[in-house]
Short mmCIF file of C-alpha atoms and ligand atoms in Angstrom, two decimals:
data_model
loop_
_atom_site.label_atom_id
_atom_site.label_comp_id
_atom_site.label_asym_id
_atom_site.label_seq_id
_atom_site.Cartn_x
_atom_site.Cartn_y
_atom_site.Cartn_z
CA MET A 15 -5.63 -7.29 -12.51
CA ARG A 16 -6.05 -3.74 -12.35
CA TRP A 17 -9.03 -3.61 -14.57
CA ILE A 18 -10.89 -6.21 -12.40
CA ASP A 19 -9.32 -4.57 -9.36
CA ARG A 20 -11.49 -1.36 -11.06
CA PHE A 21 -14.92 -3.28 -11.59
CA ALA A 22 -14.84 -4.74 -8.00
CA TYR A 23 -14.55 -1.37 -6.89
CA ASN A 24 -17.26 0.23 -9.18
CA ASN A 25 -19.92 -2.43 -8.80
CA ARG A 26 -23.44 -1.71 -7.30
CA ILE A 27 -23.26 -4.89 -4.49
CA ARG A 28 -19.38 -3.20 -3.70
CA ARG A 29 -21.13 -2.92 -0.39
CA LEU A 30 -22.87 -6.21 -0.06
CA ASP A 31 -21.44 -8.70 2.14
CA PRO A 32 -19.05 -10.71 0.91
CA ALA A 33 -20.01 -14.02 2.40
CA VAL A 34 -23.23 -13.14 0.35
CA LYS A 35 -21.70 -13.09 -2.54
CA ALA A 36 -19.41 -15.93 -2.27
CA GLY A 37 -21.51 -18.21 -1.11
CA PHE A 38 -23.35 -17.96 -4.44
CA SER A 39 -20.88 -18.37 -6.10
CA LEU A 40 -19.86 -21.62 -4.26
CA ILE A 41 -23.05 -22.85 -4.85
CA MET A 42 -23.20 -21.96 -8.56
CA ILE A 43 -20.12 -24.17 -8.73
CA LEU A 44 -21.22 -27.00 -6.11
CA VAL A 45 -24.19 -26.98 -8.53
CA CYS A 46 -22.39 -27.82 -12.02
CA LEU A 47 -20.12 -30.15 -10.31
CA GLY A 48 -22.89 -31.89 -8.72
CA PHE A 49 -25.63 -32.24 -11.17
CA ASP A 50 -22.74 -32.55 -14.38
CA ARG A 51 -25.18 -31.79 -16.68
CA PRO A 52 -24.46 -29.55 -19.93
CA TYR A 53 -27.70 -27.54 -19.27
CA VAL A 54 -27.36 -27.10 -15.75
CA SER A 55 -24.21 -26.16 -16.74
CA ALA A 56 -25.63 -23.70 -19.23
CA ALA A 57 -28.41 -22.46 -16.89
CA ALA A 58 -26.24 -21.43 -14.11
CA LEU A 59 -23.94 -19.50 -16.69
CA LEU A 60 -26.64 -17.61 -17.66
CA LEU A 61 -27.92 -16.83 -14.48
CA ILE A 62 -24.56 -15.68 -13.31
CA LEU A 63 -24.29 -13.23 -16.56
CA ILE A 64 -27.95 -12.17 -16.18
CA LEU A 65 -26.74 -10.94 -12.35
CA SER A 66 -23.82 -9.82 -13.36
CA VAL A 67 -25.40 -7.41 -15.70
CA SER A 68 -28.64 -6.41 -13.65
CA LEU A 69 -27.65 -6.37 -10.09
CA ALA A 70 -23.99 -5.22 -10.13
CA GLY A 71 -24.48 -3.10 -12.78
CA LEU A 72 -21.09 -5.16 -14.67
CA PRO A 73 -20.79 -3.73 -18.68
CA LEU A 74 -22.23 -6.89 -20.68
CA ARG A 75 -19.02 -6.88 -23.23
CA SER A 76 -16.40 -6.90 -20.12
CA PHE A 77 -18.18 -9.62 -18.29
CA LEU A 78 -18.15 -11.27 -22.01
CA LYS A 79 -14.32 -10.48 -22.90
CA ILE A 80 -12.96 -11.59 -19.56
CA LEU A 81 -14.90 -14.92 -19.85
CA ALA A 82 -13.90 -15.09 -24.10
CA GLY A 83 -10.43 -15.04 -23.06
CA GLU A 84 -10.78 -18.10 -20.59
CA ALA A 85 -13.06 -19.76 -22.76
CA ALA A 86 -10.42 -19.45 -25.61
CA PHE A 87 -7.48 -21.44 -23.83
CA LEU A 88 -10.40 -23.80 -21.88
CA ILE A 89 -11.71 -24.73 -26.42
CA LEU A 90 -7.82 -25.73 -27.02
CA SER A 91 -7.77 -28.05 -24.14
CA VAL A 92 -11.23 -29.55 -24.78
CA VAL A 93 -10.61 -30.43 -28.40
CA PRO A 94 -8.37 -33.45 -27.84
CA ILE A 95 -11.48 -34.60 -25.97
CA ALA A 96 -13.66 -34.39 -28.48
CA VAL A 97 -11.04 -36.28 -31.06
CA SER A 98 -9.73 -38.70 -31.08
CA ILE A 99 -7.34 -40.14 -34.05
CA VAL A 100 -7.31 -43.30 -34.79
CA ARG A 101 -5.12 -45.95 -37.15
CA PRO A 102 -7.54 -47.18 -40.19
CA SER A 103 -7.51 -50.70 -40.14
CA ALA A 104 -5.80 -53.08 -42.10
CA ALA A 105 -9.30 -53.94 -44.09
CA GLU A 106 -10.02 -51.05 -45.40
CA PRO A 107 -8.24 -50.19 -48.95
CA VAL A 108 -5.01 -48.24 -48.95
CA PRO A 109 -5.82 -44.87 -47.16
CA VAL A 110 -5.68 -41.68 -48.30
CA PHE A 111 -4.25 -40.14 -45.39
CA PRO A 112 -2.42 -42.74 -43.19
CA LEU A 113 -4.33 -40.99 -40.06
CA LYS A 114 -7.92 -40.18 -39.31
CA LEU A 115 -9.87 -37.95 -36.87
CA LEU A 116 -12.91 -39.64 -35.34
CA ILE A 117 -15.83 -37.82 -33.56
CA THR A 118 -18.08 -39.69 -31.72
CA ARG A 119 -21.88 -39.08 -29.99
CA ASP A 120 -20.48 -39.72 -26.91
CA SER A 121 -16.62 -38.18 -26.84
CA ALA A 122 -18.73 -34.96 -28.43
CA LEU A 123 -21.05 -34.55 -25.97
CA ASN A 124 -18.09 -35.18 -22.94
CA ALA A 125 -16.26 -32.39 -24.28
CA LEU A 126 -19.43 -30.11 -24.33
CA ASN A 127 -20.27 -30.89 -20.42
CA LEU A 128 -16.75 -30.32 -19.79
CA LEU A 129 -16.70 -26.90 -21.64
CA THR A 130 -20.24 -25.76 -20.38
CA ARG A 131 -19.43 -27.05 -17.07
CA THR A 132 -16.39 -25.25 -16.38
CA LEU A 133 -17.15 -21.97 -17.81
CA ALA A 134 -20.16 -21.72 -15.20
CA CYS A 135 -17.43 -22.11 -12.88
CA ILE A 136 -15.50 -19.93 -13.77
CA SER A 137 -18.01 -17.15 -14.80
CA ALA A 138 -18.98 -17.91 -11.08
CA MET A 139 -15.22 -16.64 -9.98
CA ASN A 140 -15.09 -14.00 -12.17
CA PHE A 141 -18.74 -12.63 -10.85
CA LEU A 142 -16.52 -12.94 -7.48
CA SER A 143 -13.54 -11.13 -8.21
CA MET A 144 -15.20 -8.53 -10.52
CA THR A 145 -17.86 -7.62 -7.43
CA THR A 146 -15.62 -7.81 -4.50
CA PRO A 147 -12.17 -6.35 -3.25
CA VAL A 148 -9.74 -8.13 -2.49
CA VAL A 149 -9.71 -6.39 1.02
CA ASP A 150 -13.37 -7.80 1.64
CA LEU A 151 -12.31 -11.73 0.57
CA ILE A 152 -9.46 -10.98 3.07
CA ASP A 153 -11.48 -9.93 5.62
CA LEU A 154 -13.89 -12.67 4.77
CA ALA A 155 -11.57 -15.11 5.02
CA GLY A 156 -10.78 -13.86 8.43
CA ARG A 157 -13.77 -14.90 9.75
CA PRO A 158 -13.35 -18.51 10.42
CA ARG A 159 -10.15 -19.14 12.53
CA VAL A 160 -8.29 -18.99 9.33
CA PRO A 161 -4.76 -18.43 11.30
CA GLU A 162 -3.57 -15.00 11.71
CA ILE A 163 -0.47 -15.11 9.56
CA MET A 164 -2.45 -16.14 6.57
CA ILE A 165 -4.26 -13.16 6.33
CA ASP A 166 -1.01 -11.12 7.17
CA LEU A 167 0.73 -13.12 4.22
CA MET A 168 -2.57 -12.27 1.60
CA THR A 169 -2.95 -8.53 2.94
CA LEU A 170 0.67 -8.06 1.82
CA ILE A 171 0.88 -10.07 -1.05
CA TYR A 172 -2.18 -7.76 -2.75
CA ARG A 173 -0.69 -4.62 -1.06
CA PHE A 174 2.63 -5.46 -3.09
CA ILE A 175 1.98 -7.28 -5.91
CA PHE A 176 0.95 -3.61 -7.72
CA THR A 177 4.44 -2.17 -6.51
CA LEU A 178 6.50 -5.24 -7.73
CA PHE A 179 4.41 -5.10 -11.19
CA ASP A 180 5.79 -1.21 -11.06
CA CYS A 181 9.21 -1.48 -10.59
CA LEU A 182 9.41 -4.52 -12.82
CA GLU A 183 8.00 -2.17 -15.75
CA ARG A 184 10.30 0.83 -14.51
CA MET A 185 13.28 -1.92 -14.61
CA THR A 186 12.36 -3.23 -18.23
CA ALA A 187 11.90 0.42 -19.66
CA ALA A 188 15.02 1.21 -18.37
CA LYS A 189 16.68 -1.84 -20.11
CA GLU A 190 14.85 -1.06 -23.16
CA SER A 191 15.79 2.61 -23.28
CA ARG A 192 19.76 1.04 -23.54
CA LEU A 193 18.90 -2.09 -25.78
CA GLY A 194 19.35 -4.26 -23.55
CA PHE A 195 17.13 -6.60 -25.13
CA ARG A 196 18.50 -6.52 -28.72
CA SER A 197 19.64 -10.28 -28.89
CA LEU A 198 19.17 -13.32 -27.51
CA ARG A 199 22.24 -13.25 -25.54
CA THR A 200 22.01 -9.65 -24.33
CA ALA A 201 18.18 -10.62 -23.61
CA PHE A 202 18.92 -13.18 -21.52
CA ARG A 203 21.56 -11.53 -19.08
CA SER A 204 19.26 -8.44 -18.88
CA ALA A 205 16.70 -10.29 -17.49
CA GLY A 206 19.21 -12.18 -15.42
CA GLU A 207 19.85 -8.68 -13.94
CA ILE A 208 16.45 -7.67 -13.45
CA ALA A 209 15.61 -10.09 -11.55
CA ALA A 210 18.44 -9.68 -9.28
CA ASN A 211 17.50 -6.07 -9.06
CA LEU A 212 13.95 -7.29 -8.38
CA PHE A 213 14.75 -9.28 -5.00
CA LEU A 214 17.14 -7.08 -4.16
CA GLU A 215 14.27 -3.71 -4.51
CA THR A 216 12.14 -6.32 -2.45
CA TYR A 217 14.34 -7.26 0.28
CA ARG A 218 14.90 -2.96 0.50
CA ARG A 219 11.46 -2.27 0.48
CA SER A 220 10.61 -5.14 3.02
CA ARG A 221 13.06 -3.74 5.42
CA LYS A 222 11.59 -0.18 5.18
CA LEU A 223 8.36 -1.39 5.45
CA GLN A 224 9.31 -2.64 9.16
CA VAL A 225 10.76 0.00 10.16
CA SER A 226 7.91 1.94 9.47
CA LEU A 227 5.07 -0.86 11.08
CA GLU A 228 7.65 -0.53 13.86
CA SER A 229 6.83 3.39 14.07
CA ARG A 230 3.70 2.81 14.47
CA CYS A 231 4.07 0.34 17.57
CA TRP A 232 3.18 -2.80 15.92
CA ASP A 233 4.36 -5.81 17.30
CA GLY A 234 3.88 -8.50 15.41
CA ALA A 235 0.13 -8.64 14.23
CA PHE A 236 -0.98 -6.41 11.86
CA ARG A 237 -4.45 -4.49 13.69
CA VAL A 238 -6.92 -3.31 11.36
CA ILE A 239 -10.79 -2.15 11.47
CA PRO A 240 -12.90 -4.97 9.81
CA GLN A 241 -15.09 -3.85 7.02
CA THR A 242 -18.56 -3.32 7.52
CA TYR A 243 -20.84 -4.52 4.61
CA ASP A 244 -24.87 -4.51 4.03
CA PRO A 245 -26.80 -7.06 4.81
CA ILE A 246 -28.42 -9.56 1.75
CA ARG A 247 -31.79 -7.71 2.61
CA SER A 248 -30.01 -4.53 1.40
CA LEU A 249 -30.73 -6.52 -2.36
CA TRP A 250 -34.35 -6.12 -2.03
CA GLU A 251 -34.92 -2.88 0.71
CA ARG A 252 -32.66 -1.30 -1.96
CA ALA A 253 -32.13 1.21 0.67
CA PRO A 254 -28.80 3.50 -0.07
CA SER A 255 -25.58 2.30 1.80
CA ARG A 256 -25.29 3.30 5.10
CA ASN A 257 -22.14 2.10 6.35
CA GLN A 258 -19.59 3.96 5.53
CA PRO A 259 -20.36 6.80 3.05
CA VAL A 260 -20.21 5.24 -0.51
CA GLN A 261 -16.91 6.47 -1.93
CA ASN A 262 -14.83 7.10 -5.11
CA ARG A 263 -17.26 6.33 -7.58
CA GLU A 264 -14.60 7.95 -10.04
CA THR A 265 -12.16 5.14 -11.67
CA LEU A 266 -9.16 4.03 -9.97
CA MET B 18 6.47 21.70 29.55
CA THR B 19 7.34 18.62 27.32
CA GLU B 20 10.61 18.28 25.57
CA LEU B 21 12.56 15.97 23.94
CA PHE B 22 16.64 16.52 24.51
CA PHE B 23 19.13 14.89 22.07
CA ASP B 24 21.88 14.71 24.02
CA ASP B 25 25.57 14.43 22.78
CA ILE B 26 24.06 11.69 20.52
CA VAL B 27 26.49 9.42 18.05
CA TYR B 28 26.11 7.09 16.01
CA THR B 29 28.08 4.98 13.46
CA TYR B 30 26.68 2.47 10.63
CA PRO B 31 27.53 -0.55 10.68
CA GLY B 32 30.10 -1.11 8.20
CA VAL B 33 30.42 2.72 7.99
CA ASN B 34 33.64 4.62 8.84
CA ALA B 35 32.37 8.13 9.63
CA PRO B 36 29.85 8.83 12.21
CA ALA B 37 26.62 9.64 10.54
CA LEU B 38 25.73 11.68 14.24
CA ASN B 39 28.56 13.04 15.56
CA GLY B 40 28.32 14.67 19.13
CA LEU B 41 24.58 15.89 18.48
CA SER B 42 22.82 18.32 21.26
CA LEU B 43 19.52 19.55 20.30
CA ARG B 44 16.55 20.81 22.54
CA ILE B 45 13.07 20.45 21.21
CA GLY B 46 10.67 22.09 22.85
CA SER B 47 6.76 21.63 22.22
CA GLY B 48 4.56 23.52 19.76
CA LYS B 49 7.12 24.96 17.37
CA ARG B 50 7.33 24.46 13.46
CA ILE B 51 11.23 23.59 13.13
CA ALA B 52 12.75 23.05 9.96
CA LEU B 53 15.89 20.20 9.93
CA ILE B 54 17.87 21.30 6.54
CA GLY B 55 21.48 20.48 5.24
CA ARG B 56 23.36 18.79 2.25
CA ASN B 57 22.96 15.25 1.50
CA GLY B 58 23.85 12.83 4.31
CA GLY B 59 23.78 16.08 6.75
CA GLY B 60 22.16 13.49 9.55
CA LYS B 61 18.48 14.32 9.03
CA SER B 62 17.06 11.14 8.63
CA THR B 63 19.17 9.49 11.09
CA LEU B 64 18.14 11.80 13.78
CA ILE B 65 14.98 11.28 12.84
CA LEU B 66 15.66 8.12 12.75
CA VAL B 67 16.91 8.17 16.38
CA ALA B 68 14.23 10.07 17.92
CA ASN B 69 11.88 7.87 16.91
CA GLY B 70 14.23 4.84 18.64
CA ILE B 71 14.35 2.76 15.93
CA ILE B 72 18.31 3.36 15.98
CA ARG B 73 19.90 3.04 19.38
CA PRO B 74 22.50 6.08 19.62
CA ASP B 75 25.97 4.52 20.55
CA ARG B 76 26.57 7.32 22.85
CA GLY B 77 24.73 9.66 24.48
CA THR B 78 21.11 9.68 25.48
CA LEU B 79 17.70 10.71 24.06
CA ARG B 80 15.61 12.33 26.93
CA ILE B 81 12.01 12.82 27.07
CA ASP B 82 10.91 15.68 30.05
CA GLY B 83 14.33 14.96 30.99
CA ALA B 84 14.23 11.15 31.47
CA PRO B 85 16.40 9.29 29.56
CA VAL B 86 14.40 6.49 26.88
CA ASP B 87 13.79 2.85 28.08
CA TYR B 88 15.15 0.69 25.07
CA LYS B 89 13.05 -2.00 26.58
CA LYS B 90 9.83 -2.82 24.72
CA LYS B 91 7.45 -1.26 27.10
CA GLY B 92 9.59 2.38 27.13
CA ILE B 93 9.69 2.24 23.24
CA TYR B 94 6.17 1.81 22.54
CA ARG B 95 5.98 5.08 24.94
CA LEU B 96 8.29 6.66 23.38
CA ARG B 97 6.49 5.99 19.59
CA GLU B 98 3.47 6.82 21.07
CA ARG B 99 4.42 10.48 21.79
CA VAL B 100 6.76 10.92 18.99
CA GLY B 101 5.64 10.16 15.22
CA VAL B 102 7.76 10.24 11.87
CA VAL B 103 6.76 10.17 8.81
CA PHE B 104 9.18 8.67 6.35
CA GLN B 105 10.78 9.83 2.75
CA ASN B 106 8.65 6.93 1.09
CA PRO B 107 5.50 7.21 1.75
CA GLU B 108 4.70 3.82 -0.62
CA ASP B 109 7.32 2.12 2.15
CA GLN B 110 4.20 3.34 4.99
CA LEU B 111 1.15 1.81 3.35
CA PHE B 112 0.61 -2.32 3.92
CA SER B 113 -2.83 -2.44 4.07
CA ALA B 114 -4.96 -2.93 1.57
CA ASN B 115 -7.20 0.46 1.70
CA VAL B 116 -6.48 3.84 3.28
CA TYR B 117 -8.76 3.25 5.77
CA GLN B 118 -8.00 -0.11 7.42
CA ASP B 119 -4.13 1.67 7.01
CA ILE B 120 -4.83 4.64 9.04
CA SER B 121 -6.36 2.77 11.88
CA SER B 122 -3.99 0.35 12.57
CA GLY B 123 -1.92 3.03 14.63
CA PRO B 124 -5.15 3.68 17.16
CA LEU B 125 -5.31 -0.22 17.31
CA ASN B 126 -2.08 -0.67 18.25
CA LEU B 127 -2.04 1.83 20.81
CA GLY B 128 -4.82 -0.08 22.33
CA LEU B 129 -7.68 1.72 21.59
CA SER B 130 -11.15 0.16 21.27
CA ILE B 131 -13.04 -0.23 17.38
CA GLY B 132 -14.82 2.49 18.28
CA GLU B 133 -12.18 4.94 19.68
CA ALA B 134 -10.29 3.88 16.48
CA ARG B 135 -12.90 4.54 13.88
CA GLU B 136 -13.51 8.04 15.16
CA ARG B 137 -10.07 8.73 15.06
CA VAL B 138 -9.81 7.58 11.41
CA GLU B 139 -12.68 9.90 10.55
CA GLU B 140 -11.59 12.71 12.47
CA VAL B 141 -7.93 12.27 10.89
CA ALA B 142 -9.35 11.58 7.59
CA GLU B 143 -10.97 14.71 7.56
CA ARG B 144 -7.99 16.66 8.31
CA CYS B 145 -6.01 15.47 5.84
CA GLY B 146 -8.31 15.65 2.99
CA LEU B 147 -8.42 11.55 2.95
CA THR B 148 -12.37 11.10 3.32
CA ALA B 149 -13.64 10.50 0.08
CA LEU B 150 -10.41 8.14 -0.46
CA LEU B 151 -11.02 6.26 2.85
CA ASP B 152 -12.32 3.21 0.37
CA ARG B 153 -9.24 3.22 -2.10
CA PRO B 154 -6.76 0.62 -2.08
CA THR B 155 -3.41 1.67 -1.32
CA HIS B 156 -1.74 0.99 -4.40
CA ALA B 157 -4.43 2.90 -5.89
CA LEU B 158 -3.72 6.31 -4.87
CA SER B 159 -1.46 9.36 -6.37
CA GLY B 160 1.68 10.46 -4.83
CA GLY B 161 0.41 13.34 -3.10
CA GLU B 162 -2.25 11.09 -1.70
CA LYS B 163 0.43 8.25 -0.18
CA THR B 164 1.74 11.42 1.41
CA ARG B 165 -1.01 12.45 2.96
CA ALA B 166 -2.37 8.88 3.70
CA ALA B 167 1.17 8.14 5.15
CA LEU B 168 0.78 11.47 7.19
CA ALA B 169 -2.65 10.38 8.08
CA GLY B 170 -1.67 6.80 9.56
CA ILE B 171 0.33 8.81 11.86
CA LEU B 172 -1.70 11.59 12.88
CA ALA B 173 -4.15 9.06 13.98
CA MET B 174 -2.04 8.57 16.71
CA ARG B 175 -1.79 11.50 17.91
CA PRO B 176 1.79 12.43 18.64
CA GLU B 177 3.17 15.16 20.66
CA PHE B 178 6.16 15.74 18.54
CA LEU B 179 5.81 14.61 14.67
CA PHE B 180 8.80 14.43 12.43
CA ALA B 181 8.21 14.74 8.35
CA ASP B 182 11.58 13.45 6.73
CA GLU B 183 11.49 15.23 3.31
CA VAL B 184 7.80 14.36 2.71
CA THR B 185 7.18 17.92 0.71
CA ASN B 186 9.50 16.99 -1.74
CA ALA B 187 8.05 15.43 -5.17
CA LEU B 188 4.79 17.09 -4.43
CA ASP B 189 3.22 19.87 -6.81
CA PRO B 190 2.73 23.27 -4.89
CA TRP B 191 -1.04 22.84 -4.59
CA ILE B 192 -0.41 19.46 -2.85
CA ARG B 193 2.49 20.91 -0.76
CA ILE B 194 0.47 23.46 0.04
CA GLN B 195 -1.92 21.26 1.60
CA VAL B 196 0.63 18.96 3.43
CA LEU B 197 1.88 22.43 4.84
CA ASN B 198 -1.63 22.98 5.61
CA ILE B 199 -2.12 19.94 7.53
CA LEU B 200 1.31 20.20 9.46
CA ASP B 201 0.63 23.77 10.44
CA SER B 202 -2.81 22.46 11.83
CA TRP B 203 -1.22 20.08 14.25
CA ALA B 204 1.35 22.90 14.98
CA ALA B 205 -1.58 24.99 16.38
CA GLU B 206 -2.91 22.61 18.55
CA ASN B 207 0.37 22.93 20.80
CA HIS B 208 2.41 20.06 18.92
CA THR B 209 6.27 19.94 17.21
CA VAL B 210 5.95 19.38 14.12
CA VAL B 211 9.60 18.37 12.58
CA LEU B 212 10.00 19.21 8.87
CA SER B 213 13.37 18.38 7.21
CA THR B 214 13.79 19.74 3.74
CA HIS B 215 16.11 20.92 1.55
CA ASP B 216 13.73 23.95 -0.13
CA TRP B 217 15.24 26.66 1.77
CA ASP B 218 12.47 29.37 1.02
CA LEU B 219 10.25 26.67 2.27
CA ALA B 220 11.87 26.65 5.90
CA ALA B 221 12.45 30.13 6.01
CA ASN B 222 8.82 31.46 5.34
CA TRP B 223 7.42 28.18 6.66
CA ALA B 224 9.39 27.49 10.59
CA ASP B 225 9.52 29.05 13.55
CA GLU B 226 13.39 27.82 13.89
CA ILE B 227 15.35 26.15 11.69
CA VAL B 228 18.15 23.77 12.79
CA TRP B 229 20.92 23.20 9.54
CA LEU B 230 22.58 19.82 10.75
CA GLU B 231 26.24 19.24 8.40
CA LYS B 232 28.52 16.35 9.20
CA GLY B 233 25.93 14.98 12.06
CA LYS B 234 26.36 18.13 14.12
CA ILE B 235 24.32 20.89 14.22
CA TYR B 236 26.00 23.39 12.37
CA ARG B 237 23.62 26.41 12.39
CA GLN B 238 20.43 26.65 14.85
CA GLY B 239 17.99 29.79 15.02
CA LYS B 240 15.20 32.25 14.21
CA PRO B 241 14.99 31.83 9.88
CA GLU B 242 16.14 36.00 9.30
CA GLU B 243 19.29 34.82 11.99
CA ILE B 244 20.41 31.92 10.16
CA PHE B 245 19.43 33.34 6.34
CA PRO B 246 20.63 37.30 7.18
CA GLY B 247 20.84 38.26 3.59
CA GLY B 248 17.95 35.99 1.82
CA THR B 249 17.98 32.14 0.84
CA GLN B 250 20.62 31.92 -2.43
CA PRO B 251 22.32 28.95 -1.76
CA GLU B 252 25.57 31.46 -3.33
CA ARG B 253 25.68 33.38 -0.18
CA TYR B 254 26.35 30.81 1.86
CA ARG B 255 29.46 29.12 0.42
CA ARG B 256 30.14 26.63 2.63
CA ASP B 257 33.87 25.49 3.56
CA GLY B 258 35.14 21.89 3.32
N1 ADP C 23 21.67 2.34 5.71
C1 ADP C 23 22.37 2.81 6.02
N2 ADP C 23 23.54 2.17 5.97
C2 ADP C 23 24.96 3.09 5.60
N3 ADP C 23 25.14 4.42 6.19
C3 ADP C 23 23.85 5.10 6.13
C4 ADP C 23 22.94 4.50 6.00
N4 ADP C 23 22.12 5.71 6.32
C5 ADP C 23 22.71 6.71 6.01
N5 ADP C 23 23.84 6.41 6.47
C6 ADP C 23 25.06 7.28 6.22
O1 ADP C 23 24.98 7.91 6.90
C7 ADP C 23 25.45 9.43 6.38
C8 ADP C 23 23.97 10.22 7.25
O2 ADP C 23 22.81 10.22 6.55
P1 ADP C 23 21.46 10.57 6.33
O3 ADP C 23 21.36 10.71 7.66
O4 ADP C 23 20.15 9.74 5.27
O5 ADP C 23 21.28 12.18 5.81
P2 ADP C 23 20.43 12.77 5.01
O6 ADP C 23 18.93 12.64 5.94
O7 ADP C 23 20.74 14.66 6.05
O8 ADP C 23 21.05 13.27 3.76
C9 ADP C 23 25.39 10.36 5.36
O9 ADP C 23 26.95 9.88 5.27
C10 ADP C 23 24.52 8.39 4.80
O10 ADP C 23 25.54 8.12 3.92
MG1 MG C 24 17.25 11.62 3.94
#
């Protein structure tokens, strides 16, 4: 997740209005689902790939690596669609193998179609998450009338998911250093203790956060300055971003 | 002349026998750098929570410019506009997804317009050396950067009294100087800065005045040379009891 976050902050269309990027992803997904043809999906996949590399400047290798990871899962679930298991009929001579694997033209096409379509949709989502920081997505969600409470929750979840991971890592390391996972039984005990601690720690933090929010005159609603973005025409005008100065290109 | 006056404050945490603050009286005038020292559990953090109206004393009164603090919603907001607090762990104070948004929240809570809030964010980012980090997600900051971001979030509200609870603790020497410079620049503009610390050398060199708390009371108070007449080696000050 940190990895994706890093791309989101360091790509060439970082400052582009998230509505444009989300709109593009959405259109790609709708096209793939609407036409439902392998070659349409393949074309969409290719387009997304080209834009990710040429427009957003994402490294091709990383894009493919992430996609490959997702594809591995997909292929596993597509195989049963392509292949069906049949029991040999009684008319046949004594079978060498009691079951037969069968791939028909239809089932193969079906599987291929499903695979390309899903891959294209996933890569559209990858494009969005690798070019758009979560702050911008939350900001985008706040534009239509999404209830404020949802926006606040999204902000907090994003903010603290990393804190929780860190906390979990620290506690796991502490347990490991004391051989807490030596046998299955101690492992279960350790996991239980870690979970309980994590819960308490979360509670403690939420109390502290509330105190510090109150000290800043918080009255129940998070007020922050909305983000500013480059409009879509910046794509062809190629002017450097003027809104906020382009900040930290170094890795996060 | 603005003044914050802790008038005979007593406070005991629920479920605890010994009071955390036990009849503490302290006047804090404007335009000073004050170091708050004393052993762990002496009541420094509790005093800071009282100053901000987070804790309401069991007995005694917090007065600002002579008037007792009104603990209704409006009165508390008025207190917090004037008294800002940076807590011990900056991690607990940053709630927004990025630094810019986090700093902007205080000024917006004060009712400033987005334009005014923007100006404040940029000015305070400059002061705290955060200009290049405004775009960063808060979770991707280092410890020193988190401290400065938390400080910036409070300074953006322009408090007359700034309380900082052990903020220089876990910082490397360079960042520490940077944070102290930020506090100094705030004090130089005729604001009061109260810094709690366990570092006696820091207290002696930095502060105009030292307040030493023990067991929820003021143990000693005065200029650094009055508090540490023979230097800051702890062996010289063996405490009884
Ligand atoms: N949340 C709390 N609940 C119960 N007791 C507390 C709490 N916070 C502090 N105390 C107690 O209050 C006393 C003063 O603590 P504190 O103000 O944190 O001291 P200091 O900041 O000087 O180390 C200590 O005895 C401490 O144990
Ligand atoms: Mg403390």
